[in-house]
CSV table of C-alpha atoms in Angstrom, one decimal:
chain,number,residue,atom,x,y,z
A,18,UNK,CA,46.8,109.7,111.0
A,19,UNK,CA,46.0,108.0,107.5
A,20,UNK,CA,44.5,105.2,106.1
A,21,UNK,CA,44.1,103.9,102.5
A,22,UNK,CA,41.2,103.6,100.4
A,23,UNK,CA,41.0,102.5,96.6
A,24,UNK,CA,40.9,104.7,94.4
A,25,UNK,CA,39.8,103.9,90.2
A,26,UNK,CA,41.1,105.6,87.0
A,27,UNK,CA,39.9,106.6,84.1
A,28,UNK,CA,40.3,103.2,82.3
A,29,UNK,CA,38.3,101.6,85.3
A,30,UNK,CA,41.6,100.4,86.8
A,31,UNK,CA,41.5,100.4,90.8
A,32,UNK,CA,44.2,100.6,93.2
A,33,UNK,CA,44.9,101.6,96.6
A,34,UNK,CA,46.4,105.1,97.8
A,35,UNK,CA,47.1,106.3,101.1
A,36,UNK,CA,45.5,109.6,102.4
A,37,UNK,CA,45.6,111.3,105.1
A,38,UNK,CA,44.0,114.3,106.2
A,39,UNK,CA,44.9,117.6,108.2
A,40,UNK,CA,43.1,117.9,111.7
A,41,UNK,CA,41.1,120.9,110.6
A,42,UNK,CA,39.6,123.1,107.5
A,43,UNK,CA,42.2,121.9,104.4
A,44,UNK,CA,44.8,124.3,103.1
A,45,UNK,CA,44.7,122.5,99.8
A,46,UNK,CA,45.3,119.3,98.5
A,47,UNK,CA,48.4,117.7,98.0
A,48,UNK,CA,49.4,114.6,95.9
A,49,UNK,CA,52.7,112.9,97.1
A,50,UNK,CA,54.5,110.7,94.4
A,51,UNK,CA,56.4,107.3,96.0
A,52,UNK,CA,59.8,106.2,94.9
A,53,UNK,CA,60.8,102.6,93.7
A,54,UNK,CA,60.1,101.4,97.1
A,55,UNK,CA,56.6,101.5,96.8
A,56,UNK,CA,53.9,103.6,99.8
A,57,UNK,CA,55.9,102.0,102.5
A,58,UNK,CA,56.8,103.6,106.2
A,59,UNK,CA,58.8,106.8,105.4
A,60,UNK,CA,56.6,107.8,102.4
A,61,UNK,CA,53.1,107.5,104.8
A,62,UNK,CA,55.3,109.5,107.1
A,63,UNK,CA,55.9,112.2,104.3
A,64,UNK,CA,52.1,111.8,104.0
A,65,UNK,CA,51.4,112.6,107.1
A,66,UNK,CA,53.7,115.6,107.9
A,67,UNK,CA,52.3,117.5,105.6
A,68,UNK,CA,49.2,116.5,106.5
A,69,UNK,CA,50.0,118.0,109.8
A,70,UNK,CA,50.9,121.5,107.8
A,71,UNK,CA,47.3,121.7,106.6
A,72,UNK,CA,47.3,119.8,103.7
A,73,UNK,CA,44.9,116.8,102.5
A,74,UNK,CA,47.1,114.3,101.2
A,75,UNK,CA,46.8,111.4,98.9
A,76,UNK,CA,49.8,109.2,98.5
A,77,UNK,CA,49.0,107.1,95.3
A,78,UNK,CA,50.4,103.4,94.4
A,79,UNK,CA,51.9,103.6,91.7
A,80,UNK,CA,53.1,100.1,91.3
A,81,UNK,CA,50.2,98.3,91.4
A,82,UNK,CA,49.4,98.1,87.5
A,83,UNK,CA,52.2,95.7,87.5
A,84,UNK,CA,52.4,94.4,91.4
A,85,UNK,CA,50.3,94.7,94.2
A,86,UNK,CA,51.5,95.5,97.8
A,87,UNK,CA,54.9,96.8,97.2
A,88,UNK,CA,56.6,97.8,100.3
A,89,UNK,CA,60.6,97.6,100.3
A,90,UNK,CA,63.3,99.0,102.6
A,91,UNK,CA,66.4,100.5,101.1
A,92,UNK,CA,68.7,97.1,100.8
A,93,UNK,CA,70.7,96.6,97.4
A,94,UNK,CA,67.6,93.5,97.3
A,95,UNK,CA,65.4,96.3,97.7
A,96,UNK,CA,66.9,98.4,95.3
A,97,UNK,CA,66.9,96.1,92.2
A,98,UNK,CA,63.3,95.0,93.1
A,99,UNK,CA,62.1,98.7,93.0
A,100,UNK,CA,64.3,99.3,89.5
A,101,UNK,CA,62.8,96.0,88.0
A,102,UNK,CA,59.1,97.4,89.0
A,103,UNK,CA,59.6,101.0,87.9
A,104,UNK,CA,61.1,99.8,84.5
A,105,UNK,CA,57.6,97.5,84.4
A,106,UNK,CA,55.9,100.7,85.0
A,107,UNK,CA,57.4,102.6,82.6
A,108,UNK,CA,57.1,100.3,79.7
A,109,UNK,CA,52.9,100.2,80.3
A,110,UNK,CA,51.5,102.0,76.9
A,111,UNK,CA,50.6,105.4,77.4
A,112,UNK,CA,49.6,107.4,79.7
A,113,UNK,CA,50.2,104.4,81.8
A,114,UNK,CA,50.6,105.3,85.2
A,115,UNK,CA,49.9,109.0,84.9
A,116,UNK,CA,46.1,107.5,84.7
A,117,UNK,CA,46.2,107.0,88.6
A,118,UNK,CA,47.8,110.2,89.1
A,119,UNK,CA,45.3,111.8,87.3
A,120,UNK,CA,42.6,110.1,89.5
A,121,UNK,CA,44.9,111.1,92.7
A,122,UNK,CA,44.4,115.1,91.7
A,123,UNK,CA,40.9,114.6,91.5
A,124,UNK,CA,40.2,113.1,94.7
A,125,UNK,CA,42.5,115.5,96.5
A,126,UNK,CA,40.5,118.4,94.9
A,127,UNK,CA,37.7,118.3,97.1
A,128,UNK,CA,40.6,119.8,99.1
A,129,UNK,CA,40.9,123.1,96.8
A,130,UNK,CA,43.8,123.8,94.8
A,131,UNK,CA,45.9,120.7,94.2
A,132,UNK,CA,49.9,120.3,94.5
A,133,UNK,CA,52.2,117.2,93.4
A,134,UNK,CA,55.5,116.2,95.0
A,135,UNK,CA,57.9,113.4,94.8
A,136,UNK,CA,61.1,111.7,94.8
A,137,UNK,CA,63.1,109.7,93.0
A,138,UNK,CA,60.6,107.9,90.6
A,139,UNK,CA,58.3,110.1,91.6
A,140,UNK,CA,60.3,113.0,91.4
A,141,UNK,CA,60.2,112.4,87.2
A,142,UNK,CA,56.4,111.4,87.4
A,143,UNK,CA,56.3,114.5,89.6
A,144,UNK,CA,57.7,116.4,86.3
A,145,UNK,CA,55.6,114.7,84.0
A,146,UNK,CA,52.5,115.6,86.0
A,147,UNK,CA,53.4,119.3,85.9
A,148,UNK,CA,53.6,119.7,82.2
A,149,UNK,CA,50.9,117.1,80.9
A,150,UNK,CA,47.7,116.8,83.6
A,151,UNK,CA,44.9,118.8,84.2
A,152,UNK,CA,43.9,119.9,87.6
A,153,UNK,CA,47.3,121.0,89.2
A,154,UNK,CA,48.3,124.4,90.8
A,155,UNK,CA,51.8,123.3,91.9
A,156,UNK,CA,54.6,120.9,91.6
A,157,UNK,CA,57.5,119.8,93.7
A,158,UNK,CA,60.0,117.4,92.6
A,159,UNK,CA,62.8,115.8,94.9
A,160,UNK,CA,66.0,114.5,93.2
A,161,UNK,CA,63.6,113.5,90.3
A,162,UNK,CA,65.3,110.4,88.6
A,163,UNK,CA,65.7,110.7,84.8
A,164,UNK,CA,63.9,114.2,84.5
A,165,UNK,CA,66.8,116.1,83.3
A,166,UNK,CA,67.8,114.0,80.7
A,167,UNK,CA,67.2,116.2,77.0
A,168,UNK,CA,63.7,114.4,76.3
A,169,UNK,CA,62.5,115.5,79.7
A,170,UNK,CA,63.9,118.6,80.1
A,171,UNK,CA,62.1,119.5,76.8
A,172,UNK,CA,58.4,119.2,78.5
A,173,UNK,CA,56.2,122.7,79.2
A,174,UNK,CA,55.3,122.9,82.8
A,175,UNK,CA,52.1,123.9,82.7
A,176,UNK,CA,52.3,125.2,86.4
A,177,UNK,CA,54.7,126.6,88.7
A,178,UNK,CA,57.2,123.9,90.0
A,179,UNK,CA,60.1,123.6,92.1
A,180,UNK,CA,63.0,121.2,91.9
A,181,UNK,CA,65.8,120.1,94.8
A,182,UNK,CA,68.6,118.0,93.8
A,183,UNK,CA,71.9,116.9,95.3
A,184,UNK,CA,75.2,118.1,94.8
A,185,UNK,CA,76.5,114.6,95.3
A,186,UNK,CA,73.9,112.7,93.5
A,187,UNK,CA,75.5,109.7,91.4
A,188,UNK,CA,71.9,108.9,89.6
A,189,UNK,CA,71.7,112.5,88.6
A,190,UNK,CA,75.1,114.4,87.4
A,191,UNK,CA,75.1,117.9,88.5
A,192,UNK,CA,75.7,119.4,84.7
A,193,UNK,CA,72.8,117.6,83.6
A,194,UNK,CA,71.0,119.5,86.4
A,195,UNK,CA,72.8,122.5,84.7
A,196,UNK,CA,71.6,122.0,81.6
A,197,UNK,CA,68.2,121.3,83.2
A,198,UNK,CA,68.2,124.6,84.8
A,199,UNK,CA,69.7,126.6,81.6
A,200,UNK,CA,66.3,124.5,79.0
A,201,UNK,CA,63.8,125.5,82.2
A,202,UNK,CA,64.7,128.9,83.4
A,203,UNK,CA,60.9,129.3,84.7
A,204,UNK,CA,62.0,126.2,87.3
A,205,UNK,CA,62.7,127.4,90.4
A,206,UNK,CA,65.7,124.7,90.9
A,207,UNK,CA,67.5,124.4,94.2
A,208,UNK,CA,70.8,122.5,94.5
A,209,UNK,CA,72.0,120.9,98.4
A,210,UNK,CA,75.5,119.7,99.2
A,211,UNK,CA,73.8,116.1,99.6
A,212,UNK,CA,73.7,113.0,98.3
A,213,UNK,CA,70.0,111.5,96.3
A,214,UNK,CA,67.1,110.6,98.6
A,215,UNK,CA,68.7,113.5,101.1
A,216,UNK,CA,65.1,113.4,102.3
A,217,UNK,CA,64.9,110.0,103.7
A,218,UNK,CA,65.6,109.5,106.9
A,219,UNK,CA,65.4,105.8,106.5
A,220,UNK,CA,68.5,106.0,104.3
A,221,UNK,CA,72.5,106.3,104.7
A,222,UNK,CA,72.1,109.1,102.6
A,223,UNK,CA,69.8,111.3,104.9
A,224,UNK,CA,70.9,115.1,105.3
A,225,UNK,CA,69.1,116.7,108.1
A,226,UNK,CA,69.9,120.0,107.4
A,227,UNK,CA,69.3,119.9,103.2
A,228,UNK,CA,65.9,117.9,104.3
A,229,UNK,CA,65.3,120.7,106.6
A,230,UNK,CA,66.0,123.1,104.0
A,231,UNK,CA,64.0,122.0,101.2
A,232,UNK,CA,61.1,121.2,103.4
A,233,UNK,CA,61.1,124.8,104.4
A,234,UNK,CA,61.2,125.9,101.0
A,235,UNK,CA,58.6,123.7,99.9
A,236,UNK,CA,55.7,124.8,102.5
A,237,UNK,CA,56.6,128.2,101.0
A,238,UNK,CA,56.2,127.5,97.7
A,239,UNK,CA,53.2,125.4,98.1
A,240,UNK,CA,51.4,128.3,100.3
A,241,UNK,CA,51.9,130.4,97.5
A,242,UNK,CA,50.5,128.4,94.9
A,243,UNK,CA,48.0,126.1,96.9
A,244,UNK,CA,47.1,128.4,100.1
């Protein structure tokens, strides 16, 4: 259903993203965050389901200011690759990667009103997007990795969002979700008896039912705010 085209920033920096579009009149637009594991297989698939729900989508890289091409699976390999990138990432001098994002709303615009969502990684970019860039109407983070730590959980969202989390989740202890819900009581937070990336059905930790779920709530929530 998608494809990828390049996409530049405000700094001039280009880099590829994946879009893909719905078969008829657009909904909105929608800009889907990937997690340490770069735009591989099951994030083009999240693409391109809710591409199916209406929604044009545009699936960013946000890896390639510090590597090019990133597409792991879910082995422990994977996993430290992904962490090593994402700390690379995060240590570029502001605003970083949140330049691309930025230039992700804005081509998904010519869609109408524009939603974020992500997991993991981009769960907390996810976050950051909601209280610092322009152009959003929505935002949907998925077991967002180091967003309810105190710094984080002190951001102003400056549009509606809302957050799923695991019950079981060992990168993100359920009172610091607490506390997260008790600094943001305009977040509408949702907790599932699951385990992080719950939403991945290319991992151990897949949960139909709390995928399901949040899914569900999500398309409601984004209809609301996006159309």
């Amino acid at each position: 259903m998608g494809a990828f085209i390049d996409l530049t920033a405000a700094d001039g920096f280009t880099f590829p993203a994946y879009t893909a579009a719905p078969s008829g009149t657009p909904k909105g637009g929608l800009v889907v965050l990937q997690e340490i594991f770069g735009v591989n297989s099951h994030i083009r698939s999240v693409a391109d389901g809710y591409a199916a729900e209406g929604y044009f989508v545009v699936a960013p890289s946000t890896f390639h200011r510090v590597q090019a091409g990133v597409e792991l699976g879910y082995a422990e390999a994977d996993m430290k690759a992904g962490f090593e990138l994402k700390t690379a990432v995060e240590a570029l001098p502001a605003p970083g990667v949140l330049a691309d994002v930025q230039a992700a709303i804005a081509h998904a615009a010519s869609a109408g009103k524009v939603g974020v969502l992500g997991y993991c990684w981009g769960g907390l970019l996810t976050w950051r997007s909601a209280c610092l860039l322009p152009g959003l109407s929505a935002a949907v983070p998925f077991y967002g990795g180091g967003m309810t730590t105190e710094a984080e959980a002190a951001r102003v969202p400056q549009v509606p969002v809302m957050a799923h989390f695991g019950d079981q989740d060992h990168w993100i202890p359920l009172d610091t979700v607490q506390a997260f819900q008790r600094a943001q009581p305009g977040v509408e937070v949702h907790v599932y008896a699951a385990n992080h990336g719950f939403n991945c059905d290319q991992r151990g930790s897949y949960d139909a039912p709390a995928a399901k779920l949040a899914r569900e709530r999500t398309l409601a929530f984004l209809a609301r705010h996006l159309g």
